PDB file of C-alpha atoms in Angstrom:
ATOM      1  CA  MET A   1      13.264 -18.555   3.520  1.00 90.00           C
ATOM      2  CA  THR A   2      12.055 -21.353   5.760  1.00 94.00           C
ATOM      3  CA  LYS A   3       7.857 -21.738   6.341  1.00 95.00           C
ATOM      4  CA  ASP A   4       9.070 -21.497   9.815  1.00 97.00           C
ATOM      5  CA  GLN A   5      10.554 -19.227   9.676  1.00 97.00           C
ATOM      6  CA  ILE A   6       7.975 -17.343   7.504  1.00 98.00           C
ATOM      7  CA  PHE A   7       5.665 -17.865  10.372  1.00 98.00           C
ATOM      8  CA  GLU A   8       7.966 -16.305  12.933  1.00 98.00           C
ATOM      9  CA  PHE A   9       8.877 -12.736  10.303  1.00 98.00           C
ATOM     10  CA  PHE A  10       4.982 -12.500  10.432  1.00 98.00           C
ATOM     11  CA  ARG A  11       4.492 -13.098  13.895  1.00 98.00           C
ATOM     12  CA  LEU A  12       7.329 -10.736  14.972  1.00 98.00           C
ATOM     13  CA  LEU A  13       5.305  -7.920  12.529  1.00 98.00           C
ATOM     14  CA  ALA A  14       1.616  -8.503  14.293  1.00 98.00           C
ATOM     15  CA  GLU A  15       3.247  -7.985  17.756  1.00 97.00           C
ATOM     16  CA  LEU A  16       3.806  -5.572  17.164  1.00 96.00           C
ATOM     17  CA  ASN A  17       1.157  -4.281  15.700  1.00 97.00           C
ATOM     18  CA  PRO A  18      -1.432  -5.950  16.285  1.00 97.00           C
ATOM     19  CA  ALA A  19      -4.371  -4.767  13.491  1.00 95.00           C
ATOM     20  CA  PRO A  20      -1.931  -2.860  10.464  1.00 96.00           C
ATOM     21  CA  GLU A  21      -4.247  -0.027   8.819  1.00 94.00           C
ATOM     22  CA  THR A  22      -3.875   2.186   5.225  1.00 95.00           C
ATOM     23  CA  GLU A  23      -2.568   5.110   6.400  1.00 96.00           C
ATOM     24  CA  LEU A  24      -4.575   6.635   3.594  1.00 97.00           C
ATOM     25  CA  GLU A  25      -8.019   8.549   4.636  1.00 97.00           C
ATOM     26  CA  PHE A  26     -11.483   8.220   3.776  1.00 98.00           C
ATOM     27  CA  GLY A  27     -14.946   7.723   4.987  1.00 97.00           C
ATOM     28  CA  ASN A  28     -15.943   5.280   2.985  1.00 98.00           C
ATOM     29  CA  VAL A  29     -15.334   2.877  -0.041  1.00 98.00           C
ATOM     30  CA  TYR A  30     -16.030   5.226  -2.804  1.00 98.00           C
ATOM     31  CA  GLN A  31     -13.660   7.525  -1.047  1.00 98.00           C
ATOM     32  CA  LEU A  32     -10.876   4.903  -0.593  1.00 98.00           C
ATOM     33  CA  LEU A  33     -11.186   4.298  -4.305  1.00 98.00           C
ATOM     34  CA  VAL A  34     -10.087   7.818  -5.165  1.00 98.00           C
ATOM     35  CA  ALA A  35      -7.957   7.809  -2.480  1.00 98.00           C
ATOM     36  CA  VAL A  36      -5.446   4.911  -3.760  1.00 97.00           C
ATOM     37  CA  VAL A  37      -5.591   6.298  -6.909  1.00 97.00           C
ATOM     38  CA  LEU A  38      -4.863   9.162  -6.357  1.00 97.00           C
ATOM     39  CA  SER A  39      -2.184   7.440  -4.748  1.00 95.00           C
ATOM     40  CA  ALA A  40      -0.213   6.443  -7.400  1.00 90.00           C
ATOM     41  CA  GLN A  41       3.073   7.481  -7.451  1.00 89.00           C
ATOM     42  CA  ALA A  42       2.680  10.439  -5.038  1.00 92.00           C
ATOM     43  CA  THR A  43       2.922  10.027  -0.519  1.00 93.00           C
ATOM     44  CA  ASP A  44       0.037   8.710   1.123  1.00 95.00           C
ATOM     45  CA  ALA A  45       0.422  12.224   2.858  1.00 95.00           C
ATOM     46  CA  GLY A  46       0.524  14.163   0.149  1.00 96.00           C
ATOM     47  CA  VAL A  47      -3.068  12.520  -1.000  1.00 97.00           C
ATOM     48  CA  ASN A  48      -4.348  13.565   2.378  1.00 97.00           C
ATOM     49  CA  LYS A  49      -3.179  16.708   2.844  1.00 97.00           C
ATOM     50  CA  ALA A  50      -5.122  17.451  -1.350  1.00 96.00           C
ATOM     51  CA  THR A  51      -8.379  14.783   0.222  1.00 97.00           C
ATOM     52  CA  ARG A  52      -9.164  16.605   3.055  1.00 97.00           C
ATOM     53  CA  ALA A  53     -10.520  19.260   2.199  1.00 96.00           C
ATOM     54  CA  LEU A  54     -12.876  17.244  -1.015  1.00 97.00           C
ATOM     55  CA  PHE A  55     -13.575  13.891   0.626  1.00 98.00           C
ATOM     56  CA  ALA A  56     -15.599  16.877   3.358  1.00 97.00           C
ATOM     57  CA  LYS A  57     -17.738  18.123   0.095  1.00 96.00           C
ATOM     58  CA  VAL A  58     -17.478  14.709  -1.879  1.00 98.00           C
ATOM     59  CA  LYS A  59     -18.586  11.934  -0.539  1.00 98.00           C
ATOM     60  CA  THR A  60     -20.374   9.434  -3.697  1.00 98.00           C
ATOM     61  CA  PRO A  61     -19.602   9.583  -6.947  1.00 98.00           C
ATOM     62  CA  GLU A  62     -22.560  11.813  -7.968  1.00 98.00           C
ATOM     63  CA  GLU A  63     -21.047  14.266  -5.841  1.00 98.00           C
ATOM     64  CA  MET A  64     -17.471  13.857  -8.099  1.00 98.00           C
ATOM     65  CA  VAL A  65     -18.773  13.910 -11.337  1.00 98.00           C
ATOM     66  CA  ALA A  66     -20.562  17.078  -9.815  1.00 98.00           C
ATOM     67  CA  LEU A  67     -17.590  18.551  -8.873  1.00 98.00           C
ATOM     68  CA  GLY A  68     -15.842  17.933 -12.198  1.00 97.00           C
ATOM     69  CA  GLU A  69     -12.541  17.585 -13.853  1.00 97.00           C
ATOM     70  CA  GLU A  70     -11.469  21.308 -13.028  1.00 97.00           C
ATOM     71  CA  GLY A  71     -12.882  21.275  -9.580  1.00 97.00           C
ATOM     72  CA  LEU A  72     -11.661  17.837  -8.654  1.00 98.00           C
ATOM     73  CA  LYS A  73      -8.488  19.367 -10.721  1.00 97.00           C
ATOM     74  CA  ALA A  74      -8.367  22.919  -7.952  1.00 97.00           C
ATOM     75  CA  HIS A  75      -7.963  19.981  -4.538  1.00 97.00           C
ATOM     76  CA  ILE A  76      -5.701  17.292  -5.749  1.00 97.00           C
ATOM     77  CA  LYS A  77      -3.261  20.017  -7.556  1.00 96.00           C
ATOM     78  CA  THR A  78      -0.271  19.253  -5.416  1.00 96.00           C
ATOM     79  CA  ILE A  79      -0.389  15.675  -6.179  1.00 96.00           C
ATOM     80  CA  GLY A  80       2.037  14.038  -8.736  1.00 91.00           C
ATOM     81  CA  LEU A  81       0.263  13.644 -12.628  1.00 94.00           C
ATOM     82  CA  PHE A  82      -3.058  15.303 -10.787  1.00 96.00           C
ATOM     83  CA  ASN A  83      -4.244  16.029 -15.124  1.00 96.00           C
ATOM     84  CA  SER A  84      -4.676  12.487 -15.825  1.00 97.00           C
ATOM     85  CA  LYS A  85      -5.907  11.106 -11.873  1.00 97.00           C
ATOM     86  CA  ALA A  86      -8.530  13.817 -12.380  1.00 98.00           C
ATOM     87  CA  LYS A  87      -9.809  12.832 -15.791  1.00 98.00           C
ATOM     88  CA  ASN A  88      -9.690   8.892 -14.252  1.00 98.00           C
ATOM     89  CA  VAL A  89     -11.362   9.428 -11.020  1.00 98.00           C
ATOM     90  CA  ILE A  90     -14.552  11.374 -13.120  1.00 98.00           C
ATOM     91  CA  ALA A  91     -13.991   8.580 -16.381  1.00 98.00           C
ATOM     92  CA  LEU A  92     -14.785   5.792 -12.923  1.00 98.00           C
ATOM     93  CA  SER A  93     -17.226   7.661 -11.020  1.00 98.00           C
ATOM     94  CA  GLU A  94     -19.017   7.577 -13.805  1.00 98.00           C
ATOM     95  CA  GLN A  95     -18.618   4.201 -14.846  1.00 98.00           C
ATOM     96  CA  LEU A  96     -19.666   3.258 -11.415  1.00 98.00           C
ATOM     97  CA  ILE A  97     -22.409   5.160 -11.451  1.00 98.00           C
ATOM     98  CA  ALA A  98     -24.265   3.533 -15.230  1.00 98.00           C
ATOM     99  CA  HIS A  99     -22.875  -0.204 -14.269  1.00 97.00           C
ATOM    100  CA  HIS A 100     -22.500  -0.710 -10.862  1.00 98.00           C
ATOM    101  CA  GLY A 101     -25.064   1.794  -8.993  1.00 98.00           C
ATOM    102  CA  SER A 102     -23.381   3.774  -7.924  1.00 98.00           C
ATOM    103  CA  GLU A 103     -21.478   0.994  -5.446  1.00 98.00           C
ATOM    104  CA  VAL A 104     -17.080   0.287  -5.814  1.00 98.00           C
ATOM    105  CA  PRO A 105     -17.556  -3.379  -7.055  1.00 97.00           C
ATOM    106  CA  GLN A 106     -15.965  -6.382  -4.934  1.00 96.00           C
ATOM    107  CA  ASN A 107     -14.147  -8.408  -7.051  1.00 93.00           C
ATOM    108  CA  ARG A 108     -10.812  -7.603  -9.194  1.00 95.00           C
ATOM    109  CA  ASP A 109     -11.483  -8.216 -12.798  1.00 96.00           C
ATOM    110  CA  ALA A 110     -14.919  -5.255 -12.365  1.00 97.00           C
ATOM    111  CA  LEU A 111     -12.576  -3.143 -10.011  1.00 98.00           C
ATOM    112  CA  VAL A 112      -9.978  -3.298 -13.070  1.00 97.00           C
ATOM    113  CA  GLU A 113     -12.030  -2.450 -15.842  1.00 97.00           C
ATOM    114  CA  LEU A 114     -12.102   1.133 -14.166  1.00 98.00           C
ATOM    115  CA  PRO A 115     -10.514   3.650 -15.722  1.00 97.00           C
ATOM    116  CA  GLY A 116      -7.441   4.503 -13.754  1.00 96.00           C
ATOM    117  CA  VAL A 117      -7.381   1.351 -11.808  1.00 97.00           C
ATOM    118  CA  GLY A 118      -4.382  -0.879 -11.585  1.00 95.00           C
ATOM    119  CA  ARG A 119      -4.291  -4.573 -10.306  1.00 95.00           C
ATOM    120  CA  LYS A 120      -2.553  -2.651  -7.584  1.00 95.00           C
ATOM    121  CA  THR A 121      -4.707  -0.514  -6.284  1.00 96.00           C
ATOM    122  CA  ALA A 122      -8.066  -2.954  -7.539  1.00 97.00           C
ATOM    123  CA  ASN A 123      -5.775  -4.997  -4.265  1.00 97.00           C
ATOM    124  CA  VAL A 124      -5.675  -2.053  -2.583  1.00 97.00           C
ATOM    125  CA  VAL A 125      -9.625  -1.690  -2.758  1.00 98.00           C
ATOM    126  CA  MET A 126     -10.477  -5.180  -1.946  1.00 97.00           C
ATOM    127  CA  ASN A 127      -8.396  -5.547   0.899  1.00 97.00           C
ATOM    128  CA  CYS A 128      -9.187  -2.614   2.936  1.00 97.00           C
ATOM    129  CA  ALA A 129     -12.791  -2.389   2.327  1.00 96.00           C
ATOM    130  CA  PHE A 130     -14.045  -5.636   2.096  1.00 97.00           C
ATOM    131  CA  GLY A 131     -11.010  -7.890   3.644  1.00 95.00           C
ATOM    132  CA  ALA A 132      -9.483 -10.341   1.334  1.00 97.00           C
ATOM    133  CA  GLU A 133      -6.464 -11.746   0.929  1.00 97.00           C
ATOM    134  CA  THR A 134      -4.480  -9.354  -1.421  1.00 97.00           C
ATOM    135  CA  PHE A 135      -1.225  -8.958  -1.501  1.00 97.00           C
ATOM    136  CA  ALA A 136      -0.744  -5.376  -2.700  1.00 95.00           C
ATOM    137  CA  VAL A 137       2.163  -4.627  -3.977  1.00 96.00           C
ATOM    138  CA  ASP A 138       4.099  -0.824  -4.161  1.00 94.00           C
ATOM    139  CA  THR A 139       7.314   0.103  -3.873  1.00 95.00           C
ATOM    140  CA  HIS A 140       7.929  -1.006  -0.712  1.00 96.00           C
ATOM    141  CA  VAL A 141       6.418  -4.149  -0.576  1.00 97.00           C
ATOM    142  CA  PHE A 142       8.618  -5.253  -3.594  1.00 98.00           C
ATOM    143  CA  ARG A 143      11.965  -4.199  -1.912  1.00 97.00           C
ATOM    144  CA  VAL A 144      10.479  -5.519   0.878  1.00 98.00           C
ATOM    145  CA  GLY A 145       9.670  -9.078  -0.724  1.00 98.00           C
ATOM    146  CA  ASN A 146      13.042  -9.140  -2.692  1.00 97.00           C
ATOM    147  CA  ARG A 147      15.648  -7.627  -0.640  1.00 97.00           C
ATOM    148  CA  THR A 148      14.947  -9.904   2.736  1.00 97.00           C
ATOM    149  CA  GLY A 149      13.791 -13.463   1.122  1.00 97.00           C
ATOM    150  CA  LEU A 150      10.697 -13.504   1.499  1.00 97.00           C
ATOM    151  CA  ALA A 151       9.346 -13.150  -2.095  1.00 97.00           C
ATOM    152  CA  LYS A 152      12.190 -12.720  -4.697  1.00 97.00           C
ATOM    153  CA  GLY A 153      10.632 -11.321  -8.259  1.00 97.00           C
ATOM    154  CA  LYS A 154      11.490  -9.156 -10.569  1.00 97.00           C
ATOM    155  CA  THR A 155       8.516  -7.806 -11.321  1.00 97.00           C
ATOM    156  CA  PRO A 156       5.973  -6.846  -8.447  1.00 95.00           C
ATOM    157  CA  GLU A 157       3.274  -9.734 -10.334  1.00 96.00           C
ATOM    158  CA  GLN A 158       6.199 -12.500  -9.357  1.00 98.00           C
ATOM    159  CA  VAL A 159       6.910 -10.637  -5.676  1.00 98.00           C
ATOM    160  CA  GLU A 160       2.745 -11.246  -5.683  1.00 98.00           C
ATOM    161  CA  ALA A 161       2.734 -14.200  -6.904  1.00 98.00           C
ATOM    162  CA  LYS A 162       5.604 -15.175  -3.945  1.00 98.00           C
ATOM    163  CA  LEU A 163       3.063 -13.144  -1.629  1.00 98.00           C
ATOM    164  CA  GLU A 164       0.268 -15.258  -2.457  1.00 97.00           C
ATOM    165  CA  LYS A 165       2.092 -19.029  -1.901  1.00 97.00           C
ATOM    166  CA  ARG A 166       4.444 -18.572   1.255  1.00 97.00           C
ATOM    167  CA  VAL A 167       2.196 -15.953   3.316  1.00 98.00           C
ATOM    168  CA  PRO A 168       0.755 -18.059   5.609  1.00 97.00           C
ATOM    169  CA  GLN A 169      -2.901 -17.730   7.880  1.00 97.00           C
ATOM    170  CA  PRO A 170      -3.359 -16.074  10.393  1.00 97.00           C
ATOM    171  CA  PHE A 171      -1.371 -12.616   8.021  1.00 98.00           C
ATOM    172  CA  ARG A 172      -2.506 -13.275   4.880  1.00 98.00           C
ATOM    173  CA  ARG A 173      -5.278 -10.409   4.962  1.00 97.00           C
ATOM    174  CA  ASP A 174      -3.043  -7.860   7.076  1.00 97.00           C
ATOM    175  CA  ALA A 175       0.734  -9.643   5.414  1.00 97.00           C
ATOM    176  CA  HIS A 176       0.499  -6.254   2.936  1.00 95.00           C
ATOM    177  CA  HIS A 177       0.416  -3.950   5.467  1.00 97.00           C
ATOM    178  CA  TRP A 178       3.250  -4.751   7.921  1.00 98.00           C
ATOM    179  CA  LEU A 179       5.260  -4.905   5.176  1.00 98.00           C
ATOM    180  CA  ILE A 180       4.355  -1.709   3.454  1.00 96.00           C
ATOM    181  CA  LEU A 181       4.955  -0.479   6.844  1.00 97.00           C
ATOM    182  CA  LEU A 182       7.691  -1.919   7.333  1.00 98.00           C
ATOM    183  CA  GLY A 183       9.628  -0.644   4.508  1.00 97.00           C
ATOM    184  CA  ARG A 184       7.984   2.797   4.518  1.00 95.00           C
ATOM    185  CA  TYR A 185       9.737   3.352   8.340  1.00 96.00           C
ATOM    186  CA  THR A 186      12.530   0.957   8.448  1.00 97.00           C
ATOM    187  CA  CYS A 187      13.568  -1.211   5.732  1.00 97.00           C
ATOM    188  CA  LYS A 188      14.202   2.624   3.639  1.00 96.00           C
ATOM    189  CA  ALA A 189      15.694   2.435   0.117  1.00 94.00           C
ATOM    190  CA  ARG A 190      18.945   4.190   0.452  1.00 91.00           C
ATOM    191  CA  SER A 191      19.464   4.013   4.464  1.00 92.00           C
ATOM    192  CA  PRO A 192      17.791   0.572   5.744  1.00 95.00           C
ATOM    193  CA  GLU A 193      17.757   1.372   9.517  1.00 96.00           C
ATOM    194  CA  CYS A 194      18.889  -2.697   9.838  1.00 97.00           C
ATOM    195  CA  TRP A 195      19.985  -1.840  13.901  1.00 95.00           C
ATOM    196  CA  ARG A 196      16.294  -0.924  14.583  1.00 95.00           C
ATOM    197  CA  CYS A 197      14.261  -4.062  12.836  1.00 97.00           C
ATOM    198  CA  PRO A 198      12.245  -6.468  14.013  1.00 96.00           C
ATOM    199  CA  GLU A 199      13.219  -9.182  11.440  1.00 97.00           C
ATOM    200  CA  VAL A 200      17.084  -8.574  11.185  1.00 96.00           C
ATOM    201  CA  GLU A 201      18.762 -11.926  12.113  1.00 96.00           C
ATOM    202  CA  LEU A 202      15.864 -13.441   9.811  1.00 97.00           C
ATOM    203  CA  CYS A 203      16.473 -11.082   6.634  1.00 96.00           C
ATOM    204  CA  SER A 204      18.660 -12.560   4.109  1.00 95.00           C
ATOM    205  CA  PHE A 205      19.912  -8.855   3.217  1.00 95.00           C
ATOM    206  CA  ARG A 206      24.215  -8.992   3.154  1.00 93.00           C
ATOM    207  CA  LYS A 207      24.593  -4.989   2.843  1.00 93.00           C
ATOM    208  CA  LYS A 208      22.274  -4.538   7.072  1.00 94.00           C
ATOM    209  CA  VAL A 209      22.979  -1.775   8.589  1.00 91.00           C
ATOM    210  CA  LEU A 210      23.648  -2.163  12.060  1.00 92.00           C
ATOM    211  CA  GLU A 211      24.626   0.424  13.404  1.00 91.00           C
ATOM    212  CA  ASN A 212      22.937   3.779  13.538  1.00 89.00           C
ATOM    213  CA  PRO A 213      25.452   5.567  11.267  1.00 81.00           C
ATOM    214  CA  LYS A 214      23.908   9.073  13.549  1.00 77.00           C
ATOM    215  CA  LYS A 215      25.283   7.692  16.562  1.00 70.00           C
ATOM    216  CA  ALA A 216      28.313   6.326  15.284  1.00 59.00           C
ATOM    217  CA  LYS A 217      28.678  10.089  13.980  1.00 57.00           C
ATOM    218  CA  LEU A 218      28.325  11.188  17.775  1.00 49.00           C
ATOM    219  CA  THR A 219      30.554   8.992  19.382  1.00 51.00           C
ATOM    220  CA  ALA A 220      32.404   9.456  17.162  1.00 48.00           C
ATOM    221  CA  SER A 221      33.152  13.188  17.378  1.00 46.00           C
TER     222      SER A 221
END
């Protein structure tokens, strides 16, 4: 895409959703960090279902450590990889208490040193909690970046680097939210709903689905 096309791409998304937010539910920055760690290879909806009762009880690293690994597992057992995630959440809570005054650090280098926290998780926390202009590349952002031609890359890191270079102001802070939502609800992996996508004219995807298959099936019958 050209610079003008990229600007128009995000302008359209901003027009439809001026204030996008993460769909993870949380009450403070610590709970956000925990929710993002739990969301790896899991849906936001599934994480929210598991954390509602958890977050009603646990709001601080100290309360999480007091709950303990087995207590945490009882809350998150419906989430994939819950055993390893429980271990990481307890360990990162202990590190926050020991090294960060029980506060979530605001920089990426400190965040990625926490157990279970990779670059994507750090980028989400920095963006959602602290307003940093970061680009968290999950499966949705990776797919949309490559499929549309906005930011092509063979790895999430390559797509992130392209987004970092190409996304203009005033769209940088909210860009990854728009891309996640576009990939989750419209530019789906197996069946992209191009016929209702606001970016259909800008998108370089060669196999666009320009007619709703369900509607076509009803018409044919």
